[in-house]
Amino acid sequence: MKRLIDHELRAWQMASDRKALLVRGARQVGKTHSIRQLGEAYDELVELNLEMRPEYAQLFRQDLDPHRIVRDLRLMTGKQLMPGKSLLFIDEIQQEPLAMNALRYFYEIMPEMHVIAAGSLLEFAIEEIGIPVGRITSLHMYPMSFLEFLVAHKHGALAEHLLDAEPPFAVSSPVHEKYLRLVGEYLAVGGMPEAVQSWVIHEDLARCGRIHAAITTAYRQDFAKYAKKYQVKYVDLVFNEASILLGRKFKYSALSGQWKTRELAPALDLLCKASVIHKVTRSSGNGIPLKAESDPKHFKILFLDVGLAQSVLGLKVADWILDPAAAVINAGSITEAFVGQEMLAYSHPWDEHELHYWHREARASNAEVDYLLEVEDAVVPIEVKSGTTGSLRSLRLFLEEKRGKTPFGIRFSGQTGSVHSDLRSFAIYAVANLFRERIARDWL
């Protein structure tokens, strides 16, 4: 399946100042598949899985000389490992921290060798040993976006139109209904590549449900790998109940049981580090960068994938297929999470993107805007209204308070696109259209 990151991988391959590359992201978002696809552009792909074949990990324990490592790999694998013509792919690199250190020396001593590394729990190894500044570069990968889902489902023309049409993407009623039906499928299936592929082939939600269950089981099995023994129960608790709190300010007291924040906060941090959960942090929204005015004590959360989130909650997802328009109206927290997931998917993959929201606490004028977006040198507020109508009081308050600092506000809803004064309305399926300038067309 085609992925947006494929364009970035090809750009890395062709770059004259190429460095060793780390592809980062949660388990089973498609990192290995995309790297293997890139390998088809080389004369030879040499893949080392340090978890499956621990003897390869030992190669990095003698010294970190890339010439010696390549020589020994040739002897062990029978591969030629030709600089400039072979791609060396080190998978599950977190199994051997010294292998992470070796990447810098490929850049310094043997830059002509193309080296990519990935791993399912890479962030924990990075925290332990760090990344040599200026010696290694990173690409961040997320579950499949709705745009990628359309291409996988052989709806390339609809995907192209999302990128080519001028904002705010107004389409005729029949086309709107088709997009709405397809985004309903996505909201039922989610963006995990295995589930998407199964849906494209079989269109069987029960099969997708079994895939989601297997993925969540794998995530739970990972808890023991990165959490201390006494922490596992807390990580499991946060994992199981995080989806319930989608779209709301996160409070540890909202989780079941009589647990203390000091017990649950490290568990949430571990899940964020594993990229299973993403924080949406409150920001004052007075200017860019948004992070400069963010308050880490106040945040909402996103689960990795809307399909997985609904699976963990045990929700029935058939309504997304049977009546997507009604389901969008009745599932506000899921549609808000979907927009956040899309924003991450279309963010620049060379940087780790953070999401922000705005909240004002006042006795007579409490208000909250779902997301804030940096557009050139301005801050744009985004509201997600699951139905076709709804009050935009909070968005209006933000625009009034930041008058002169923000050019317009954005609403995502069940309606097709429109413009009215300082409000741009997008259909729920058209998040990609908002990011059209960032997405390379040649990946299609």
GROMACS .gro file of C-alpha atoms in nm:
model
  444
    1MET     CA    1   0.000   0.000   0.000
    2LYS     CA    2   0.115   0.351  -0.082
    3ARG     CA    3   0.203   0.574   0.211
    4LEU     CA    4   0.271   0.946   0.234
    5ILE     CA    5   0.607   0.871   0.391
    6ASP     CA    6   0.720   0.696   0.069
    7HIS     CA    7   0.794   1.035  -0.088
    8GLU     CA    8   1.012   1.133   0.209
    9LEU     CA    9   1.201   0.803   0.197
   10ARG     CA   10   1.277   0.853  -0.173
   11ALA     CA   11   1.395   1.206  -0.100
   12TRP     CA   12   1.627   1.068   0.169
   13GLN     CA   13   1.763   0.811  -0.076
   14MET     CA   14   1.850   1.079  -0.332
   15ALA     CA   15   1.989   1.341  -0.091
   16SER     CA   16   2.356   1.431  -0.126
   17ASP     CA   17   2.382   1.509   0.247
   18ARG     CA   18   2.204   1.191   0.353
   19LYS     CA   19   2.251   1.071   0.711
   20ALA     CA   20   2.159   0.744   0.877
   21LEU     CA   21   1.782   0.743   0.919
   22LEU     CA   22   1.557   0.639   1.209
   23VAL     CA   23   1.194   0.568   1.119
   24ARG     CA   24   0.995   0.624   1.437
   25GLY     CA   25   0.638   0.537   1.529
   26ALA     CA   26   0.418   0.296   1.720
   27ARG     CA   27   0.410  -0.078   1.665
   28GLN     CA   28   0.240  -0.195   1.344
   29VAL     CA   29   0.188   0.142   1.177
   30GLY     CA   30   0.373   0.019   0.866
   31LYS     CA   31   0.737   0.120   0.919
   32THR     CA   32   0.889  -0.210   0.803
   33HIS     CA   33   0.662  -0.234   0.499
   34SER     CA   34   0.754   0.115   0.374
   35ILE     CA   35   1.125   0.055   0.423
   36ARG     CA   36   1.105  -0.275   0.235
   37GLN     CA   37   0.928  -0.097  -0.049
   38LEU     CA   38   1.212   0.156  -0.061
   39GLY     CA   39   1.453  -0.139  -0.072
   40GLU     CA   40   1.308  -0.235  -0.410
   41ALA     CA   41   1.474   0.075  -0.558
   42TYR     CA   42   1.818  -0.063  -0.463
   43ASP     CA   43   2.020  -0.346  -0.614
   44GLU     CA   44   2.005  -0.516  -0.277
   45LEU     CA   45   1.814  -0.493   0.051
   46VAL     CA   46   1.996  -0.632   0.354
   47GLU     CA   47   1.757  -0.661   0.648
   48LEU     CA   48   1.870  -0.736   1.001
   49ASN     CA   49   1.610  -0.800   1.272
   50LEU     CA   50   1.797  -0.772   1.602
   51GLU     CA   51   1.507  -0.921   1.798
   52MET     CA   52   1.456  -1.221   1.573
   53ARG     CA   53   1.829  -1.280   1.509
   54PRO     CA   54   2.019  -1.168   1.822
   55GLU     CA   55   2.348  -1.289   1.674
   56TYR     CA   56   2.344  -0.982   1.453
   57ALA     CA   57   2.330  -0.762   1.762
   58GLN     CA   58   2.665  -0.906   1.872
   59LEU     CA   59   2.831  -0.749   1.568
   60PHE     CA   60   2.796  -0.408   1.731
   61ARG     CA   61   2.955  -0.509   2.063
   62GLN     CA   62   3.314  -0.548   1.946
   63ASP     CA   63   3.359  -0.193   1.816
   64LEU     CA   64   3.160   0.058   1.612
   65ASP     CA   65   3.383   0.073   1.305
   66PRO     CA   66   3.136   0.064   1.010
   67HIS     CA   67   3.394  -0.092   0.777
   68ARG     CA   68   3.442  -0.384   1.016
   69ILE     CA   69   3.066  -0.415   1.072
   70VAL     CA   70   2.996  -0.424   0.697
   71ARG     CA   71   3.275  -0.677   0.642
   72ASP     CA   72   3.134  -0.909   0.908
   73LEU     CA   73   2.781  -0.868   0.775
   74ARG     CA   74   2.900  -0.973   0.430
   75LEU     CA   75   3.047  -1.288   0.581
   76MET     CA   76   2.737  -1.367   0.788
   77THR     CA   77   2.468  -1.288   0.531
   78GLY     CA   78   2.639  -1.366   0.202
   79LYS     CA   79   2.521  -1.027   0.076
   80GLN     CA   80   2.740  -0.783  -0.116
   81LEU     CA   81   2.651  -0.468   0.082
   82MET     CA   82   2.769  -0.231  -0.188
   83PRO     CA   83   2.789   0.136  -0.080
   84GLY     CA   84   2.542   0.343  -0.280
   85LYS     CA   85   2.372   0.035  -0.424
   86SER     CA   86   2.260  -0.161  -0.118
   87LEU     CA   87   2.019  -0.057   0.155
   88LEU     CA   88   2.110  -0.175   0.506
   89PHE     CA   89   1.795  -0.197   0.716
   90ILE     CA   90   1.836  -0.260   1.090
   91ASP     CA   91   1.497  -0.351   1.235
   92GLU     CA   92   1.415  -0.364   1.609
   93ILE     CA   93   1.734  -0.168   1.666
   94GLN     CA   94   1.630  -0.089   2.023
   95GLN     CA   95   1.739  -0.443   2.114
   96GLU     CA   96   2.103  -0.331   2.097
   97PRO     CA   97   2.182   0.026   2.215
   98LEU     CA   98   2.531   0.003   2.065
   99ALA     CA   99   2.373  -0.042   1.723
  100MET     CA  100   2.207   0.297   1.774
  101ASN     CA  101   2.547   0.449   1.849
  102ALA     CA  102   2.692   0.285   1.540
  103LEU     CA  103   2.461   0.488   1.315
  104ARG     CA  104   2.658   0.808   1.377
  105TYR     CA  105   2.978   0.642   1.258
  106PHE     CA  106   2.818   0.530   0.934
  107TYR     CA  107   2.756   0.899   0.869
  108GLU     CA  108   3.102   1.012   0.978
  109ILE     CA  109   3.316   0.730   0.834
  110MET     CA  110   3.109   0.551   0.570
  111PRO     CA  111   2.844   0.802   0.448
  112GLU     CA  112   2.814   0.631   0.111
  113MET     CA  113   2.639   0.334   0.279
  114HIS     CA  114   2.262   0.384   0.294
  115VAL     CA  115   2.144   0.284   0.644
  116ILE     CA  116   1.791   0.289   0.787
  117ALA     CA  117   1.683   0.171   1.131
  118ALA     CA  118   1.342   0.119   1.291
  119GLY     CA  119   1.194  -0.036   1.601
  120SER     CA  120   0.864  -0.079   1.780
  121LEU     CA  121   0.987   0.068   2.111
  122LEU     CA  122   1.253   0.295   1.973
  123GLU     CA  123   1.172   0.595   2.191
  124PHE     CA  124   1.284   0.413   2.505
  125ALA     CA  125   1.625   0.337   2.358
  126ILE     CA  126   1.655   0.698   2.241
  127GLU     CA  127   1.580   0.820   2.593
  128GLU     CA  128   1.851   0.592   2.732
  129ILE     CA  129   2.133   0.672   2.492
  130GLY     CA  130   2.014   0.981   2.304
  131ILE     CA  131   2.058   1.069   1.937
  132PRO     CA  132   2.388   1.224   1.821
  133VAL     CA  133   2.293   1.576   1.714
  134GLY     CA  134   2.355   1.635   1.344
  135ARG     CA  135   2.457   1.274   1.280
  136ILE     CA  136   2.123   1.094   1.255
  137THR     CA  137   1.790   1.210   1.113
  138SER     CA  138   1.439   1.090   1.197
  139LEU     CA  139   1.110   1.034   1.017
  140HIS     CA  140   0.791   1.003   1.221
  141MET     CA  141   0.519   0.766   1.102
  142TYR     CA  142   0.154   0.737   1.206
  143PRO     CA  143  -0.138   0.510   1.114
  144MET     CA  144  -0.276   0.546   0.764
  145SER     CA  145  -0.462   0.869   0.697
  146PHE     CA  146  -0.800   0.894   0.526
  147LEU     CA  147  -0.616   1.006   0.212
  148GLU     CA  148  -0.405   0.689   0.217
  149PHE     CA  149  -0.719   0.485   0.290
  150LEU     CA  150  -0.880   0.623  -0.027
  151VAL     CA  151  -0.579   0.526  -0.238
  152ALA     CA  152  -0.565   0.177  -0.084
  153HIS     CA  153  -0.937   0.139  -0.163
  154LYS     CA  154  -0.875   0.230  -0.530
  155HIS     CA  155  -1.036   0.572  -0.500
  156GLY     CA  156  -0.735   0.761  -0.632
  157ALA     CA  157  -0.949   1.020  -0.812
  158LEU     CA  158  -1.119   1.116  -0.487
  159ALA     CA  159  -0.780   1.140  -0.315
  160GLU     CA  160  -0.644   1.363  -0.592
  161HIS     CA  161  -0.948   1.588  -0.572
  162LEU     CA  162  -0.893   1.633  -0.198
  163LEU     CA  163  -0.548   1.767  -0.275
  164ASP     CA  164  -0.626   1.967  -0.590
  165ALA     CA  165  -0.953   2.144  -0.507
  166GLU     CA  166  -0.934   2.490  -0.358
  167PRO     CA  167  -1.024   2.521   0.012
  168PRO     CA  168  -1.270   2.493   0.172
  169PHE     CA  169  -1.353   2.201  -0.057
  170ALA     CA  170  -1.716   2.239  -0.161
  171VAL     CA  171  -1.855   1.946  -0.362
  172SER     CA  172  -2.194   1.846  -0.501
  173SER     CA  173  -2.436   1.648  -0.289
  174PRO     CA  174  -2.373   1.307  -0.457
  175VAL     CA  175  -1.995   1.347  -0.425
  176HIS     CA  176  -2.034   1.464  -0.066
  177GLU     CA  177  -2.239   1.152   0.014
  178LYS     CA  178  -1.971   0.930  -0.140
  179TYR     CA  179  -1.694   1.092   0.063
  180LEU     CA  180  -1.911   1.068   0.374
  181ARG     CA  181  -1.972   0.697   0.315
  182LEU     CA  182  -1.601   0.633   0.272
  183VAL     CA  183  -1.500   0.833   0.579
  184GLY     CA  184  -1.759   0.627   0.766
  185GLU     CA  185  -1.572   0.316   0.657
  186TYR     CA  186  -1.246   0.467   0.776
  187LEU     CA  187  -1.396   0.559   1.114
  188ALA     CA  188  -1.507   0.197   1.156
  189VAL     CA  189  -1.183   0.038   1.037
  190GLY     CA  190  -0.925   0.296   1.148
  191GLY     CA  191  -0.582   0.344   0.996
  192MET     CA  192  -0.377   0.045   1.112
  193PRO     CA  193  -0.241  -0.094   0.782
  194GLU     CA  194  -0.330  -0.457   0.848
  195ALA     CA  195  -0.691  -0.366   0.925
  196VAL     CA  196  -0.713  -0.140   0.619
  197GLN     CA  197  -0.576  -0.411   0.392
  198SER     CA  198  -0.822  -0.663   0.533
  199TRP     CA  199  -1.113  -0.424   0.478
  200VAL     CA  200  -1.008  -0.350   0.118
  201ILE     CA  201  -0.997  -0.723   0.039
  202HIS     CA  202  -1.284  -0.864   0.244
  203GLU     CA  203  -1.500  -0.569   0.363
  204ASP     CA  204  -1.565  -0.770   0.679
  205LEU     CA  205  -1.580  -0.573   1.005
  206ALA     CA  206  -1.550  -0.893   1.211
  207ARG     CA  207  -1.212  -0.964   1.050
  208CYS     CA  208  -1.100  -0.608   1.123
  209GLY     CA  209  -1.216  -0.650   1.482
  210ARG     CA  210  -0.999  -0.957   1.524
  211ILE     CA  211  -0.701  -0.767   1.384
  212HIS     CA  212  -0.763  -0.480   1.626
  213ALA     CA  213  -0.783  -0.728   1.914
  214ALA     CA  214  -0.452  -0.886   1.812
  215ILE     CA  215  -0.282  -0.546   1.790
  216THR     CA  216  -0.408  -0.435   2.131
  217THR     CA  217  -0.290  -0.769   2.275
  218ALA     CA  218   0.057  -0.702   2.129
  219TYR     CA  219   0.057  -0.356   2.287
  220ARG     CA  220  -0.034  -0.504   2.624
  221GLN     CA  221   0.246  -0.759   2.591
  222ASP     CA  222   0.484  -0.468   2.537
  223PHE     CA  223   0.395  -0.316   2.875
  224ALA     CA  224   0.632  -0.552   3.054
  225LYS     CA  225   0.914  -0.449   2.818
  226TYR     CA  226   0.911  -0.081   2.904
  227ALA     CA  227   0.731  -0.055   3.238
  228LYS     CA  228   0.872  -0.165   3.570
  229LYS     CA  229   0.695  -0.463   3.720
  230TYR     CA  230   0.498  -0.257   3.971
  231GLN     CA  231   0.391  -0.012   3.695
  232VAL     CA  232   0.233  -0.264   3.457
  233LYS     CA  233  -0.107  -0.257   3.627
  234TYR     CA  234  -0.117   0.122   3.604
  235VAL     CA  235  -0.018   0.122   3.237
  236ASP     CA  236  -0.287  -0.137   3.168
  237LEU     CA  237  -0.546   0.074   3.349
  238VAL     CA  238  -0.462   0.392   3.157
  239PHE     CA  239  -0.451   0.200   2.828
  240ASN     CA  240  -0.794   0.047   2.888
  241GLU     CA  241  -0.966   0.368   2.993
  242ALA     CA  242  -0.789   0.637   2.791
  243SER     CA  243  -1.037   0.608   2.504
  244ILE     CA  244  -1.325   0.693   2.738
  245LEU     CA  245  -1.173   1.037   2.795
  246LEU     CA  246  -1.128   1.135   2.430
  247GLY     CA  247  -1.216   1.498   2.371
  248ARG     CA  248  -1.217   1.592   2.740
  249LYS     CA  249  -0.955   1.751   2.960
  250PHE     CA  250  -0.763   1.459   3.106
  251LYS     CA  251  -0.802   1.408   3.480
  252TYR     CA  252  -0.645   1.115   3.658
  253SER     CA  253  -0.937   1.121   3.902
  254ALA     CA  254  -1.167   1.025   3.615
  255LEU     CA  255  -1.002   0.682   3.590
  256SER     CA  256  -1.166   0.402   3.785
  257GLY     CA  257  -1.023   0.308   4.123
  258GLN     CA  258  -0.863   0.498   4.407
  259TRP     CA  259  -0.529   0.555   4.240
  260LYS     CA  260  -0.306   0.855   4.296
  261THR     CA  261  -0.173   1.084   4.027
  262ARG     CA  262   0.185   0.994   4.119
  263GLU     CA  263   0.103   0.633   4.028
  264LEU     CA  264  -0.084   0.701   3.704
  265ALA     CA  265   0.114   0.993   3.558
  266PRO     CA  266   0.428   0.783   3.486
  267ALA     CA  267   0.206   0.518   3.325
  268LEU     CA  268   0.055   0.775   3.088
  269ASP     CA  269   0.401   0.909   3.006
  270LEU     CA  270   0.514   0.558   2.914
  271LEU     CA  271   0.220   0.514   2.676
  272CYS     CA  272   0.297   0.852   2.518
  273LYS     CA  273   0.659   0.748   2.474
  274ALA     CA  274   0.542   0.427   2.303
  275SER     CA  275   0.332   0.651   2.071
  276VAL     CA  276   0.015   0.467   2.177
  277ILE     CA  277  -0.128   0.790   2.319
  278HIS     CA  278  -0.069   1.149   2.208
  279LYS     CA  279  -0.125   1.453   2.427
  280VAL     CA  280  -0.310   1.762   2.307
  281THR     CA  281  -0.167   2.037   2.528
  282ARG     CA  282  -0.338   2.360   2.622
  283SER     CA  283  -0.186   2.676   2.475
  284SER     CA  284  -0.273   3.043   2.518
  285GLY     CA  285  -0.270   3.072   2.139
  286ASN     CA  286  -0.134   3.426   2.128
  287GLY     CA  287   0.126   3.348   1.864
  288ILE     CA  288   0.366   3.096   1.724
  289PRO     CA  289   0.520   2.869   1.816
  290LEU     CA  290   0.222   2.738   2.009
  291LYS     CA  291   0.452   2.531   2.227
  292ALA     CA  292   0.606   2.848   2.373
  293GLU     CA  293   0.278   2.922   2.552
  294SER     CA  294   0.170   2.565   2.624
  295ASP     CA  295   0.084   2.441   2.971
  296PRO     CA  296   0.188   2.075   3.014
  297LYS     CA  297  -0.027   2.040   3.326
  298HIS     CA  298  -0.344   2.078   3.119
  299PHE     CA  299  -0.402   1.841   2.830
  300LYS     CA  300  -0.642   1.615   2.646
  301ILE     CA  301  -0.543   1.284   2.491
  302LEU     CA  302  -0.572   1.105   2.158
  303PHE     CA  303  -0.550   0.730   2.122
  304LEU     CA  304  -0.313   0.614   1.847
  305ASP     CA  305  -0.598   0.517   1.613
  306VAL     CA  306  -0.976   0.565   1.616
  307GLY     CA  307  -1.034   0.205   1.508
  308LEU     CA  308  -0.823   0.070   1.793
  309ALA     CA  309  -0.982   0.311   2.040
  310GLN     CA  310  -1.329   0.182   1.962
  311SER     CA  311  -1.204  -0.176   1.981
  312VAL     CA  312  -1.058  -0.119   2.329
  313LEU     CA  313  -1.390   0.031   2.438
  314GLY     CA  314  -1.583  -0.260   2.288
  315LEU     CA  315  -1.799  -0.026   2.078
  316LYS     CA  316  -2.008  -0.149   1.786
  317VAL     CA  317  -1.885   0.022   1.472
  318ALA     CA  318  -2.138  -0.105   1.217
  319ASP     CA  319  -2.330   0.226   1.229
  320TRP     CA  320  -2.035   0.400   1.062
  321ILE     CA  321  -2.103   0.177   0.761
  322LEU     CA  322  -2.483   0.159   0.776
  323ASP     CA  323  -2.556   0.528   0.835
  324PRO     CA  324  -2.237   0.737   0.843
  325ALA     CA  325  -2.417   1.072   0.847
  326ALA     CA  326  -2.608   0.979   1.164
  327ALA     CA  327  -2.300   0.819   1.322
  328VAL     CA  328  -2.098   1.136   1.268
  329ILE     CA  329  -2.369   1.334   1.448
  330ASN     CA  330  -2.381   1.096   1.745
  331ALA     CA  331  -2.009   1.031   1.799
  332GLY     CA  332  -1.853   1.368   1.871
  333SER     CA  333  -1.553   1.242   2.064
  334ILE     CA  334  -1.457   0.997   1.787
  335THR     CA  335  -1.487   1.257   1.512
  336GLU     CA  336  -1.279   1.502   1.716
  337ALA     CA  337  -1.016   1.231   1.767
  338PHE     CA  338  -1.028   1.155   1.394
  339VAL     CA  339  -0.947   1.517   1.305
  340GLY     CA  340  -0.655   1.513   1.550
  341GLN     CA  341  -0.529   1.187   1.403
  342GLU     CA  342  -0.549   1.337   1.054
  343MET     CA  343  -0.360   1.649   1.165
  344LEU     CA  344  -0.077   1.433   1.293
  345ALA     CA  345  -0.073   1.222   0.977
  346TYR     CA  346  -0.035   1.528   0.753
  347SER     CA  347   0.220   1.707   0.971
  348HIS     CA  348   0.579   1.736   0.852
  349PRO     CA  349   0.728   1.389   0.919
  350TRP     CA  350   1.082   1.514   0.978
  351ASP     CA  351   0.970   1.676   1.305
  352GLU     CA  352   0.777   1.530   1.596
  353HIS     CA  353   0.453   1.724   1.582
  354GLU     CA  354   0.256   1.833   1.888
  355LEU     CA  355  -0.113   1.920   1.898
  356HIS     CA  356  -0.260   2.205   2.102
  357TYR     CA  357  -0.601   2.330   2.210
  358TRP     CA  358  -0.729   2.650   2.372
  359HIS     CA  359  -0.929   2.674   2.692
  360ARG     CA  360  -1.045   2.978   2.880
  361GLU     CA  361  -1.176   2.941   3.233
  362ALA     CA  362  -1.399   3.229   3.335
  363ARG     CA  363  -1.696   3.240   3.568
  364ALA     CA  364  -1.937   3.368   3.305
  365SER     CA  365  -1.752   3.280   2.987
  366ASN     CA  366  -1.589   2.937   2.995
  367ALA     CA  367  -1.477   2.835   2.644
  368GLU     CA  368  -1.271   2.570   2.464
  369VAL     CA  369  -1.148   2.531   2.107
  370ASP     CA  370  -1.066   2.174   2.000
  371TYR     CA  371  -0.738   2.242   1.817
  372LEU     CA  372  -0.504   2.526   1.728
  373LEU     CA  373  -0.314   2.527   1.400
  374GLU     CA  374  -0.009   2.728   1.297
  375VAL     CA  375  -0.071   2.878   0.953
  376GLU     CA  376   0.234   3.073   0.839
  377ASP     CA  377   0.278   3.334   1.114
  378ALA     CA  378  -0.075   3.311   1.258
  379VAL     CA  379  -0.275   3.086   1.490
  380VAL     CA  380  -0.599   2.941   1.351
  381PRO     CA  381  -0.864   2.789   1.582
  382ILE     CA  382  -1.036   2.463   1.480
  383GLU     CA  383  -1.371   2.337   1.605
  384VAL     CA  384  -1.505   1.989   1.529
  385LYS     CA  385  -1.884   1.977   1.521
  386SER     CA  386  -2.001   1.622   1.465
  387GLY     CA  387  -2.342   1.725   1.333
  388THR     CA  388  -2.442   1.952   1.045
  389THR     CA  389  -2.525   2.237   1.282
  390GLY     CA  390  -2.405   2.353   1.621
  391SER     CA  391  -2.297   2.655   1.819
  392LEU     CA  392  -1.954   2.801   1.750
  393ARG     CA  393  -1.952   3.016   2.061
  394SER     CA  394  -1.602   2.914   2.174
  395LEU     CA  395  -1.453   2.966   1.831
  396ARG     CA  396  -1.617   3.308   1.808
  397LEU     CA  397  -1.481   3.401   2.150
  398PHE     CA  398  -1.132   3.301   2.042
  399LEU     CA  399  -1.156   3.507   1.720
  400GLU     CA  400  -1.280   3.807   1.917
  401GLU     CA  401  -1.012   3.775   2.185
  402LYS     CA  402  -0.733   3.731   1.929
  403ARG     CA  403  -0.864   3.989   1.684
  404GLY     CA  404  -0.580   4.098   1.457
  405LYS     CA  405  -0.371   3.793   1.545
  406THR     CA  406  -0.571   3.522   1.367
  407PRO     CA  407  -0.714   3.556   1.014
  408PHE     CA  408  -1.004   3.311   1.036
  409GLY     CA  409  -1.149   3.010   1.215
  410ILE     CA  410  -1.213   2.660   1.085
  411ARG     CA  411  -1.506   2.427   1.149
  412PHE     CA  412  -1.517   2.058   1.057
  413SER     CA  413  -1.866   1.911   1.040
  414GLY     CA  414  -2.098   1.686   0.843
  415GLN     CA  415  -2.160   1.961   0.589
  416THR     CA  416  -1.975   2.026   0.265
  417GLY     CA  417  -1.732   2.319   0.248
  418SER     CA  418  -1.825   2.686   0.262
  419VAL     CA  419  -1.689   3.029   0.353
  420HIS     CA  420  -1.875   3.288   0.559
  421SER     CA  421  -1.693   3.598   0.674
  422ASP     CA  422  -1.405   3.482   0.897
  423LEU     CA  423  -1.528   3.120   0.918
  424ARG     CA  424  -1.415   2.845   0.683
  425SER     CA  425  -1.622   2.528   0.705
  426PHE     CA  426  -1.477   2.196   0.590
  427ALA     CA  427  -1.647   1.858   0.567
  428ILE     CA  428  -1.521   1.608   0.824
  429TYR     CA  429  -1.349   1.407   0.549
  430ALA     CA  430  -1.155   1.706   0.409
  431VAL     CA  431  -0.876   1.750   0.666
  432ALA     CA  432  -0.622   1.666   0.393
  433ASN     CA  433  -0.747   1.960   0.187
  434LEU     CA  434  -0.647   2.194   0.468
  435PHE     CA  435  -0.291   2.056   0.451
  436ARG     CA  436  -0.276   2.031   0.071
  437GLU     CA  437   0.036   2.248   0.037
  438ARG     CA  438   0.235   2.015   0.264
  439ILE     CA  439   0.152   1.691   0.081
  440ALA     CA  440   0.364   1.590  -0.218
  441ARG     CA  441   0.153   1.486  -0.519
  442ASP     CA  442   0.402   1.233  -0.655
  443TRP     CA  443   0.327   0.976  -0.384
  444LEU     CA  444  -0.008   0.897  -0.552
   0.00000   0.00000   0.00000
